[in-house]
Short mmCIF file of C-alpha atoms in Angstrom, two decimals:
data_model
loop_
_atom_site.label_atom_id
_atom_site.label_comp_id
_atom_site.label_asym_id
_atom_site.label_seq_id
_atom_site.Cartn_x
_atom_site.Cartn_y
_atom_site.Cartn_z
CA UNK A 1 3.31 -72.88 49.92
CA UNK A 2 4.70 -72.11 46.68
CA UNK A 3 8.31 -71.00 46.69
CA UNK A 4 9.01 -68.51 44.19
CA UNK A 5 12.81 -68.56 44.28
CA UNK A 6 13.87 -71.26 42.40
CA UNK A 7 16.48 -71.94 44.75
CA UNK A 8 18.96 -75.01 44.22
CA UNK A 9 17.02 -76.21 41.61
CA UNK A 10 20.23 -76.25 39.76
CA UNK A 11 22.85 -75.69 43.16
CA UNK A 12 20.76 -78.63 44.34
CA UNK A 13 21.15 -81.23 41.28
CA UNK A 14 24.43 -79.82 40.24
CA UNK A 15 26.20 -82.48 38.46
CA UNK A 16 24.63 -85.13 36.39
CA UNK A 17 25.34 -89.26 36.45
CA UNK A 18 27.66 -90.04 32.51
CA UNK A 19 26.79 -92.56 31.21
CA UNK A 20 28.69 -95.44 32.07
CA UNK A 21 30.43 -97.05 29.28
CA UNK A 22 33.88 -97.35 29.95
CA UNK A 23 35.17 -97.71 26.40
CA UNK A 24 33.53 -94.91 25.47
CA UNK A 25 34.73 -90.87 25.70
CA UNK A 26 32.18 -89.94 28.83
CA UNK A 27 31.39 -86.11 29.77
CA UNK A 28 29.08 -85.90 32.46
CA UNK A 29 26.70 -82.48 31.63
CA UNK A 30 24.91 -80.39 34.30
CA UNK A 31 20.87 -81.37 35.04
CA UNK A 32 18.65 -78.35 35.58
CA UNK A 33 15.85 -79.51 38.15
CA UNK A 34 13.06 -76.90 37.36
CA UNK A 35 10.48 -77.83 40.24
CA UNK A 36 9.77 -75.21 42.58
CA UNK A 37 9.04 -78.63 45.01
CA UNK A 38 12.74 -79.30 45.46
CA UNK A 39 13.05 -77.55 48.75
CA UNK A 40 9.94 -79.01 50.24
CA UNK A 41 10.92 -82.43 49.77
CA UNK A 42 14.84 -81.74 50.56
CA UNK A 43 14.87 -79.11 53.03
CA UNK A 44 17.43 -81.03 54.90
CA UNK A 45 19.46 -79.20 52.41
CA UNK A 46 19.24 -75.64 53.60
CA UNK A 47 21.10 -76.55 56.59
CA UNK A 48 24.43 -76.22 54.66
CA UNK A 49 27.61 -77.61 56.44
CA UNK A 50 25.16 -78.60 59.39
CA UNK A 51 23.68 -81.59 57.45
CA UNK A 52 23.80 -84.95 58.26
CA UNK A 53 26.54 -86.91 56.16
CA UNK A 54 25.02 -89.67 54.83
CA UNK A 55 21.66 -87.93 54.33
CA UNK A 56 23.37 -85.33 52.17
CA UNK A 57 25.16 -88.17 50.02
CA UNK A 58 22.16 -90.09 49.60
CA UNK A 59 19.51 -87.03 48.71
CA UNK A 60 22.34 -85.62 46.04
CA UNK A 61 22.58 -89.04 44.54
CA UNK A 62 18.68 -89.02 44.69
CA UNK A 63 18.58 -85.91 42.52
CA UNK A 64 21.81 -87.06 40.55
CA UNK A 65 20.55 -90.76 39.50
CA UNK A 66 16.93 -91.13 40.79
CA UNK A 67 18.32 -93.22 43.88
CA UNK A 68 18.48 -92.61 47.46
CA UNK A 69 21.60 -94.28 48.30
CA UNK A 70 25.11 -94.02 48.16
CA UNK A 71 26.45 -93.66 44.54
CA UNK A 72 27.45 -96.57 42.32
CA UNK A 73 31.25 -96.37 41.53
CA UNK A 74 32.57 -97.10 37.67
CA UNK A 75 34.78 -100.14 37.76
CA UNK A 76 37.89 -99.42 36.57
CA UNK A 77 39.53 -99.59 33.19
CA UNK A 78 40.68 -103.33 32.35
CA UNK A 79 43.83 -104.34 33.71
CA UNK A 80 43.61 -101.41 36.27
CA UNK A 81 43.71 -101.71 39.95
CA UNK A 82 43.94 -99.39 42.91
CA UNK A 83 46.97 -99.35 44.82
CA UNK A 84 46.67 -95.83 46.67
CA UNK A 85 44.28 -93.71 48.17
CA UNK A 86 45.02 -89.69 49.22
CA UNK A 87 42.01 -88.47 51.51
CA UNK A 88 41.16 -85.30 53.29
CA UNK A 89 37.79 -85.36 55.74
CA UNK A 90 36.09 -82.87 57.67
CA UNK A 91 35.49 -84.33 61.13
CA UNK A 92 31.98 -85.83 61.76
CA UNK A 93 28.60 -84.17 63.44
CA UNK A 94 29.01 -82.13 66.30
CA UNK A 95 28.18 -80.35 69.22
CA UNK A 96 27.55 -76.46 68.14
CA UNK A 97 31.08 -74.95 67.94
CA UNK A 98 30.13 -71.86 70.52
CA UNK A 99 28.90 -72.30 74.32
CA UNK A 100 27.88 -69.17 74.49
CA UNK A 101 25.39 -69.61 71.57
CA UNK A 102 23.65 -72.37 73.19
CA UNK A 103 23.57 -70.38 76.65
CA UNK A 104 22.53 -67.13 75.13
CA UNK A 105 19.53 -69.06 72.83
CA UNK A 106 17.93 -70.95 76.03
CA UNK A 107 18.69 -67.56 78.16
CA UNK A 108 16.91 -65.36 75.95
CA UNK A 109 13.73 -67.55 75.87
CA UNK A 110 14.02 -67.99 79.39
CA UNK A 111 13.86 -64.76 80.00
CA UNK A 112 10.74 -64.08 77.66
CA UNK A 113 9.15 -66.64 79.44
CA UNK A 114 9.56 -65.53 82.48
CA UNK A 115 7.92 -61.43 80.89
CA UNK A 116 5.26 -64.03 79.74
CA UNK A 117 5.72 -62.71 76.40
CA UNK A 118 5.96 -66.06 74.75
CA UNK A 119 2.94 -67.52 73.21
CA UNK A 120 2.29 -71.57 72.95
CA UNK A 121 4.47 -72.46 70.23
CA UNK A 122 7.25 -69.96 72.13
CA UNK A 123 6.81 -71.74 75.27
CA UNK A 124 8.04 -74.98 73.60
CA UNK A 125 10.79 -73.84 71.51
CA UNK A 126 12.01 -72.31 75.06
CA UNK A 127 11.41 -75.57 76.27
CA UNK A 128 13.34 -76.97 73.87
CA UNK A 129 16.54 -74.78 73.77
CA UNK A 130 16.89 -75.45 77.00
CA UNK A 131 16.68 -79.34 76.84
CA UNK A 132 19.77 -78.54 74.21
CA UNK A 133 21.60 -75.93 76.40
CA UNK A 134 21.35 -78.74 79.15
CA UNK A 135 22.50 -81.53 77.21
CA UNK A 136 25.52 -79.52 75.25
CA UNK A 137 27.10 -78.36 78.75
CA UNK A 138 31.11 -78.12 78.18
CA UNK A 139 30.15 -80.03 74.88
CA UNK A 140 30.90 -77.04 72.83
CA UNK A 141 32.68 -78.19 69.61
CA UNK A 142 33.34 -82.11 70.46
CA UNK A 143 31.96 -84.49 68.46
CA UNK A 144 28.76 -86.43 68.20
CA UNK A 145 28.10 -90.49 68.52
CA UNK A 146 26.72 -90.09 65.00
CA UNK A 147 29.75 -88.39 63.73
CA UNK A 148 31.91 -91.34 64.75
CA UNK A 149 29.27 -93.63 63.26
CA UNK A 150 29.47 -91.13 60.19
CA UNK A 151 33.26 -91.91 59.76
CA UNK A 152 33.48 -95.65 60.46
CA UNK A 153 30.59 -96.05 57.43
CA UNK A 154 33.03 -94.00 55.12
CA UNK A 155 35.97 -96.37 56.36
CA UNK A 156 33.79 -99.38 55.59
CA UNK A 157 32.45 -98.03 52.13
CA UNK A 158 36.14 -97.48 51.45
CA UNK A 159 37.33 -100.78 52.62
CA UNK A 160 34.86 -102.54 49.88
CA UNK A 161 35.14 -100.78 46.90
CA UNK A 162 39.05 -100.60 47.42
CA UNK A 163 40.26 -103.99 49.13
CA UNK A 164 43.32 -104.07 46.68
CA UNK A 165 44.72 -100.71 49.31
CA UNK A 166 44.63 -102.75 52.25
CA UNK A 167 45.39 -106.09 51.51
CA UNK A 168 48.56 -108.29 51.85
CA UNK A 169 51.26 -108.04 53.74
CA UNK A 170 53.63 -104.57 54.81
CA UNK A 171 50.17 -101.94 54.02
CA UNK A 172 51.17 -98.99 56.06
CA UNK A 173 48.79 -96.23 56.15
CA UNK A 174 49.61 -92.63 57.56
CA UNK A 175 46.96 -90.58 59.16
CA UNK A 176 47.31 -87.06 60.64
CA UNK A 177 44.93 -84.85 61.88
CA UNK A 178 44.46 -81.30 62.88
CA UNK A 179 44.86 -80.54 66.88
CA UNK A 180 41.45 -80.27 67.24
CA UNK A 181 39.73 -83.09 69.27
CA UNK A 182 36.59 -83.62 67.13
CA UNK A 183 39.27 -84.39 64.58
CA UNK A 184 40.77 -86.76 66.55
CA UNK A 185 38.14 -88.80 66.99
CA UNK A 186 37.15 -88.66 63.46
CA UNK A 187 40.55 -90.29 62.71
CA UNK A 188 40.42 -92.39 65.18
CA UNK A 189 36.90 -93.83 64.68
CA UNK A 190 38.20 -94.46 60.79
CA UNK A 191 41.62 -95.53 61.71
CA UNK A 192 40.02 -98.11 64.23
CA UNK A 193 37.18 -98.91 61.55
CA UNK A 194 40.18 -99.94 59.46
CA UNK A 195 42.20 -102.10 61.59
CA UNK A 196 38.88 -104.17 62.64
CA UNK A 197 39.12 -105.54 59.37
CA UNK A 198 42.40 -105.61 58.03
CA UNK A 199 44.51 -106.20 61.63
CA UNK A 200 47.81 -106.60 59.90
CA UNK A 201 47.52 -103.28 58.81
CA UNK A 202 50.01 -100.60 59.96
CA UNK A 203 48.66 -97.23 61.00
CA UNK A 204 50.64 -94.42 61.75
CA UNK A 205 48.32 -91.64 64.24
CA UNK A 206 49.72 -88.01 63.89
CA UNK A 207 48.42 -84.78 65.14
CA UNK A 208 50.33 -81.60 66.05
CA UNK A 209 50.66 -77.91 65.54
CA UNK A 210 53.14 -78.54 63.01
CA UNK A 211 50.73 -80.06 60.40
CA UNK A 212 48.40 -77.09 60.78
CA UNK A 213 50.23 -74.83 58.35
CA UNK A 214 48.76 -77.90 55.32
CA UNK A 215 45.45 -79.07 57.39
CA UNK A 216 43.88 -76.28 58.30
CA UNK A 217 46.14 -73.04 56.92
CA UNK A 218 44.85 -69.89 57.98
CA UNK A 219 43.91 -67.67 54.98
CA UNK A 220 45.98 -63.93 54.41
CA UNK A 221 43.90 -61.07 54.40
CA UNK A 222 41.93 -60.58 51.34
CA UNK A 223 42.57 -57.13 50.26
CA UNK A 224 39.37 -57.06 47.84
CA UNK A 225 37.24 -57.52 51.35
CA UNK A 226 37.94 -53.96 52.33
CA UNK A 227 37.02 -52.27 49.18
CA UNK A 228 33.54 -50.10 49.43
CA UNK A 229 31.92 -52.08 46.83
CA UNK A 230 32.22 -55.39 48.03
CA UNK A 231 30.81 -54.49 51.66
CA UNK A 232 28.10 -52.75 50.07
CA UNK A 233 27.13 -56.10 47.63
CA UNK A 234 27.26 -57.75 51.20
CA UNK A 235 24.83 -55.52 52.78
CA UNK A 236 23.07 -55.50 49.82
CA UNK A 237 22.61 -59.16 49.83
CA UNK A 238 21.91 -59.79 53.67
CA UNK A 239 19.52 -56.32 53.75
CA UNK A 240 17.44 -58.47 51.19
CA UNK A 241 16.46 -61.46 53.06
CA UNK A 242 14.10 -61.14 55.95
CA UNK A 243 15.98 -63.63 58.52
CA UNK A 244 14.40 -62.05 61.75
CA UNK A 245 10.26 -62.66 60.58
CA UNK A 246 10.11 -66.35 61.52
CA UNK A 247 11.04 -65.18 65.06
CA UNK A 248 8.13 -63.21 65.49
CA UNK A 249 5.57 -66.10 65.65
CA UNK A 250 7.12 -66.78 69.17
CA UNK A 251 5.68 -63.81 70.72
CA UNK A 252 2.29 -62.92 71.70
CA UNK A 253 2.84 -59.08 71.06
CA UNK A 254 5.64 -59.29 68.31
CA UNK A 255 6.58 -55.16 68.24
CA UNK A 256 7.15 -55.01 71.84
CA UNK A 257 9.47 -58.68 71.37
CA UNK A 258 11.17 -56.71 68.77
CA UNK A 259 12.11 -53.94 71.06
CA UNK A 260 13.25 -55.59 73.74
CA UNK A 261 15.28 -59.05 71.55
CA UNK A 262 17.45 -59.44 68.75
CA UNK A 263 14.56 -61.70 66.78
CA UNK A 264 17.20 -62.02 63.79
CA UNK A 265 19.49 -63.60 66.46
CA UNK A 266 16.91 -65.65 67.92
CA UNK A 267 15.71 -67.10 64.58
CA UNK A 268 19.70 -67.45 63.56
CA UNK A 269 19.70 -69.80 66.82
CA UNK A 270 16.43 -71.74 66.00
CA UNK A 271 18.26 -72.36 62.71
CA UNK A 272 21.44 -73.72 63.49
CA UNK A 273 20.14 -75.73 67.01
CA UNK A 274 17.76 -77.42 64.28
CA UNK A 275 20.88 -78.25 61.54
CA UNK A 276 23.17 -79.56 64.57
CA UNK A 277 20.44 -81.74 66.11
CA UNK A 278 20.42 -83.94 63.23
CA UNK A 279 23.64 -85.23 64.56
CA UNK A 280 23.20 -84.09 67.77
CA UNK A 281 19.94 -85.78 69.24
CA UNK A 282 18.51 -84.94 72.42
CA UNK A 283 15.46 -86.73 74.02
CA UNK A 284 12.40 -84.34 73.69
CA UNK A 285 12.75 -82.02 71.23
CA UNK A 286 11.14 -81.77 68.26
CA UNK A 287 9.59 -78.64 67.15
CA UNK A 288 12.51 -77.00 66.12
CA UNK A 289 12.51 -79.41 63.29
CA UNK A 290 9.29 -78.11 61.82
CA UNK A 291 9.40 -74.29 62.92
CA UNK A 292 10.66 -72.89 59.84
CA UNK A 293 8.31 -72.77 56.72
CA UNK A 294 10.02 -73.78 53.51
CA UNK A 295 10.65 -69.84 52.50
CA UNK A 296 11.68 -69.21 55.64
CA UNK A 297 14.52 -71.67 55.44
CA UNK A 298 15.29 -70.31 52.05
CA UNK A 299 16.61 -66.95 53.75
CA UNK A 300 18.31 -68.86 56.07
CA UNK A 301 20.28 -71.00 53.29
CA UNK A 302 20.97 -68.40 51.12
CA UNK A 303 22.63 -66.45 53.93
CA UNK A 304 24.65 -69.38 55.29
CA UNK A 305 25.62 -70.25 51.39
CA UNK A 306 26.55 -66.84 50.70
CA UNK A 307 28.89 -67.28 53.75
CA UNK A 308 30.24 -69.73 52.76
CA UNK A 309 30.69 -69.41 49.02
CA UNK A 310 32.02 -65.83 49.24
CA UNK A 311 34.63 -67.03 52.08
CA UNK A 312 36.11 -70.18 51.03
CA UNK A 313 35.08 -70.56 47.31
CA UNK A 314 36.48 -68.52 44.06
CA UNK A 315 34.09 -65.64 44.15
CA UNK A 316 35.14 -63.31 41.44
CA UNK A 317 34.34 -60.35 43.32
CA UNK A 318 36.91 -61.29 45.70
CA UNK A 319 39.98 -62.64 43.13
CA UNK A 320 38.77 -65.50 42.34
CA UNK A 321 41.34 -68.50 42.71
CA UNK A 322 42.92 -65.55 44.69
CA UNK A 323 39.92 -66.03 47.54
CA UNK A 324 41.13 -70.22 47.81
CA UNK A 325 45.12 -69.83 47.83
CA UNK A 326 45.30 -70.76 51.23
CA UNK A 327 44.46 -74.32 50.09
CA UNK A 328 47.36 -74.68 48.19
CA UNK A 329 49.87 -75.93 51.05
CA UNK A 330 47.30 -78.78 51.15
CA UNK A 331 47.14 -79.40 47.76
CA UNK A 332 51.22 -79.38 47.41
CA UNK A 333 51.18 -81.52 50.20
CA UNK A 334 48.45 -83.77 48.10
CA UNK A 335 50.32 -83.98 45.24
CA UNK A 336 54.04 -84.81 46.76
CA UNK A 337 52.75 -87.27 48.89
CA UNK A 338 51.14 -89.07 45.95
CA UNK A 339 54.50 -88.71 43.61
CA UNK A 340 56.19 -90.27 46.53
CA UNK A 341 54.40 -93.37 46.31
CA UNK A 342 54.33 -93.34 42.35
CA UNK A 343 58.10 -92.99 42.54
CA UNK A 344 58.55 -95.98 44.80
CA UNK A 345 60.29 -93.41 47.40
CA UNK A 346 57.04 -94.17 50.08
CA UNK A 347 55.27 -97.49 50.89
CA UNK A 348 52.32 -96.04 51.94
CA UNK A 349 48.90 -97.42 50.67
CA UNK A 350 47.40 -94.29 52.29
CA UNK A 351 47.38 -90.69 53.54
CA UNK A 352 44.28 -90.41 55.52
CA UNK A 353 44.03 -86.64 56.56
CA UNK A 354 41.46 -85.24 58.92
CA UNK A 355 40.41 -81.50 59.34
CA UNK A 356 37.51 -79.08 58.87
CA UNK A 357 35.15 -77.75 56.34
CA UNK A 358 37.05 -74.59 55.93
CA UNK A 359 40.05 -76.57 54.93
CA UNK A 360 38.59 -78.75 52.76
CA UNK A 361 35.96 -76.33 50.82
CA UNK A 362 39.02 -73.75 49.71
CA UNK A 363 40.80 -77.33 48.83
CA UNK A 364 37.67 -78.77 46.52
CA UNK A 365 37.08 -75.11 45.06
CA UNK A 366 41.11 -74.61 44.35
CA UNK A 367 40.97 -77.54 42.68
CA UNK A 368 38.28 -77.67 40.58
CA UNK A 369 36.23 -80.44 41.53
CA UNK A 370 32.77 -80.91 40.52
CA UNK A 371 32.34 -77.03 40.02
CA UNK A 372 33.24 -76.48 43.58
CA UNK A 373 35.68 -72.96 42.43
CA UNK A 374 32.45 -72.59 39.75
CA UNK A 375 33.16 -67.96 39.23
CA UNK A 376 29.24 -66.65 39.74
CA UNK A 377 29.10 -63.53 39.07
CA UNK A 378 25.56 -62.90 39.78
CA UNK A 379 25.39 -63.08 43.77
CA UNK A 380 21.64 -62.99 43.63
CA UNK A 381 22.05 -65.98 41.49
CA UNK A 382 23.67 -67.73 43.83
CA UNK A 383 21.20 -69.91 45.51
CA UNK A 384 20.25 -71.62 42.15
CA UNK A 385 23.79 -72.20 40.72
CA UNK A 386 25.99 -73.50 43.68
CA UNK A 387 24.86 -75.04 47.20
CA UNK A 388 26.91 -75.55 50.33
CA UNK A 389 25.33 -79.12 51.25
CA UNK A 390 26.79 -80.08 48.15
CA UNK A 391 30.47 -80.17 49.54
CA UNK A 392 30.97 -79.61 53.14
CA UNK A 393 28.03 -81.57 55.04
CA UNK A 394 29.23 -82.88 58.14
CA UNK A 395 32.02 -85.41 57.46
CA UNK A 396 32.49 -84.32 54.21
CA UNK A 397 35.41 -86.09 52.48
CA UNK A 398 37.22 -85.87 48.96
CA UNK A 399 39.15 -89.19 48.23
CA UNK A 400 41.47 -89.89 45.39
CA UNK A 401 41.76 -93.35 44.15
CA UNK A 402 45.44 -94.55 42.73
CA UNK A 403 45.68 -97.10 39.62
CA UNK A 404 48.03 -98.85 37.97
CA UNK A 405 48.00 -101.03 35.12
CA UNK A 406 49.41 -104.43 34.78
CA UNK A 407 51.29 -103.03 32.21
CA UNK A 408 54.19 -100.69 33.51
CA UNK A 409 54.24 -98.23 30.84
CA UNK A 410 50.62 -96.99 31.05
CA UNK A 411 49.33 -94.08 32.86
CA UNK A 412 48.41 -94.01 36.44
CA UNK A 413 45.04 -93.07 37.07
CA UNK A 414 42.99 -91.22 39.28
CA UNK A 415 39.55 -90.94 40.28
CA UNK A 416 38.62 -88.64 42.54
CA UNK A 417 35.39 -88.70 45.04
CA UNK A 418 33.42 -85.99 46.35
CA UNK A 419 31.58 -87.22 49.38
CA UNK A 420 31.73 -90.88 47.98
CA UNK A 421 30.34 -90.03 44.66
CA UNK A 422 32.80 -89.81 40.94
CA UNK A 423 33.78 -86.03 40.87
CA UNK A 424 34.14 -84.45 37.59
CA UNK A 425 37.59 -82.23 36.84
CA UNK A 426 37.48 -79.27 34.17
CA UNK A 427 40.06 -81.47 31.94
CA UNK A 428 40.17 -83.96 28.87
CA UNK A 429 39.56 -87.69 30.61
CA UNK A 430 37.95 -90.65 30.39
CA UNK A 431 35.64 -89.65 32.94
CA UNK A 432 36.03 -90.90 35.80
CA UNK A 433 39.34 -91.62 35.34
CA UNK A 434 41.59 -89.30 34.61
CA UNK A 435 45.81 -89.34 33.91
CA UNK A 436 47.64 -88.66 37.22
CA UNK A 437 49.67 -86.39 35.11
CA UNK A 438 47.21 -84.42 33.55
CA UNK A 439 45.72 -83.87 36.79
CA UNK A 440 48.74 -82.96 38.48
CA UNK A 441 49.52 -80.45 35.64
CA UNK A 442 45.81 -78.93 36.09
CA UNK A 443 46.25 -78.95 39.74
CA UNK A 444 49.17 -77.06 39.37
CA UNK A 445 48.58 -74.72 36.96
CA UNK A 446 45.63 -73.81 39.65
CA UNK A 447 47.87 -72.83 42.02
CA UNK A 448 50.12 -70.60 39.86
CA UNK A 449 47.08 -68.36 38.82
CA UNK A 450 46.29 -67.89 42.48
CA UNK A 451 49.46 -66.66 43.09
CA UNK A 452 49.53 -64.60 40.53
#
């Protein structure tokens, strides 16, 4: 099946490998992947903040670079050598965050099974969601095997291409969480990652309400949400796609299924049990996987994306920078930390911080990294220019690397990565390396024009 959207091709391959000369004045420039394929091959992708961490990595560096892997890092500048590492990560795969989702998905089908209105392909999904129901009892929310395996691989990618952080003697590394137990366990499965290796290391385990205000701070009302343009642009935009149709193949007589279920729901449900069971995997199910036709996951991508860019990104329709200012008592909290250590007033080799995608997508957006805050003003563009997967698959992480020269009175640089791969900034640098203080002033100047 041809698809005629051209969606991700550019949301998809968003930002381009530099060349890597070192000596040389690098800007990396966008790549515009113009095959209408794309989502066939990648349709792992549509499944947004659902998808698999280290699949998402590898197929972006795929469409980056040409290599299905995890990105090759830029050695440093001569004479330069990490001494400091400031992290925030989303917590790994889990369990569907509502038990009442999974219960109302494997009740519904139930219940057309037992009208006999399902036909043979209806009769399995049933099947299925009810395997899943089964297997997520009071699992609502926790996290997955795979996403503690998802967070001690980070910890161990981290460990060798920075040993200079956690070797020698006295390396104390701070790590603080939000009270959420999937976040927890995230930090715990990277803290304990960590020590394995390095067991002289000293790591401080934190969680408590009164880190939430930076973790995980609750966004103000956003008085642009309640203006009678933007909810008709919504409706607009969800009244276009056609998110109930793939629901319909269930049912032998698909009128009468319509009348008596909530097919959009239904299909809504197929969707997300399909993106969670990638890190979620339950013995016996399968067709879930391969329900949805290309197009049909389209709809359901570009309504999960527009969710997600037009709530925790800088929509212009809804203030831009204004939309991400919650993420500023992170990024504060980012950048004091790090002058701390700078200053000599801290010994810490790390602040490891652990939260959610909806503190960590306003963060990457308010602070401009690799297009993350990008202003689209076109919603119906949206698909092609800017993709969820992108920056908040499961696990998701941003990671800034500390150097310092042998040579005291050169800058300290930074490099900042995006799920493990170089991130680009908006500013003059040496890319990937950029002046802590040019960064700093960016970063702040960021968070002045969304109070403004």
């Amino acid at each position: 099946m041809k698809i005629k959207t051209s969606a991700l091709l550019i949301a998809l391959a968003t930002l381009a490998s530099c060349a890597q000369n070192q000596q040389s004045t690098k800007q990396c420039t966008l790549k515009t992947e113009a095959s209408d394929s794309i989502l066939t091959k990648y349709t792992k992708l549509t499944y947004t903040n659902h998808i698999y961490y280290d699949t998402a990595v590898m197929i972006c560096n795929e469409i980056d670079n040409g290599v299905f892997d995890y990105p090759t890092l830029t050695a440093a500048p001569k004479g330069y050598k990490p001494f400091y590492i400031s992290h925030y990560g989303r917590h790994g795969s889990r369990y569907h965050w509502g038990q009442r989702e999974y219960q109302w998905w494997a009740a519904t089908l139930d219940s057309a099974k037992n009208e006999g209105m399902l036909n043979e392909q209806g009769l399995k999904i049933a099947n299925e969601l009810a395997l899943i129901n089964a297997d997520a009892k009071l699992r609502a929310g926790d996290l997955s095997a795979a996403g503690r395996t998802q967070h001690q691989g980070i910890a161990q990618r981290m460990m060798k291409n920075f040993p200079q952080v956690f070797e020698g003697p006295n390396a104390y590394i701070d790590a603080k969480s939000t009270v959420v137990t999937r976040c927890i366990l995230s930090m715990d499965a990277f803290c304990q990652e960590l020590k394995a290796k390095y067991p002289t290391l000293t790591i401080s385990n934190d969680c408590g309400l009164c880190f939430q205000y930076y973790l995980l701070h609750e966004p103000d009302r956003n008085p642009y949400r309640d203006s009678a343009e933007w909810r008709a642009q919504s409706f607009k935009f969800y009244g276009s796609l056609s998110r109930e149709l793939p629901a319909k193949r269930l049912f032998i007589d698909a009128e009468a299924a319509a009348k008596r279920f909530n097919l959009h729901r239904i299909a809504s449900g197929i969707y997300n049990a399909a993106g969670i069971g990638q890190g979620v995997f339950v013995d016996g199910v399968s067709e879930i996987f391969n329900f949805f036709t290309p197009a049909e996951l389209i709809d359901q991508y570009k309504s999960s994306n527009f969710y997600w860019y037009t709530n925790y990104s800088c929509a212009p329709q809804l203030g831009g920078l204004k939309n991400v200012k919650n993420a500023q008592y992170l990024a504060n909290k980012i950048i004091e930390e790090a002058d701390a250590v700078i200053n000599g007033t801290s010994n810490l080799r790390a602040n490891l911080r652990f939260g959610h995608d909806n503190g960590l997508m306003p963060l990457l957006a308010l602070l401009g990294v690799n297009k993350a805050g990008e202003q689209i003003d076109d919603l119906s563009q949206l698909a092609n220019k800017w993709t969820t997967a992108r920056y908040v698959p499961m696990a998701a992480n941003m990671q800034i690397i500390f150097y310092r020269s042998s040579n005291a009175n050169d800058d300290i640089l930074v490099k900042i990565l995006q799920n493990e791969n170089e991130a680009q900034l908006p500013i003059d640098g040496n890319f990937p390396y950029y002046k802590w203080n040019d960064v700093k002033a960016f970063w702040l100047q960021q968070i002045e024009t969304a109070n403004k």
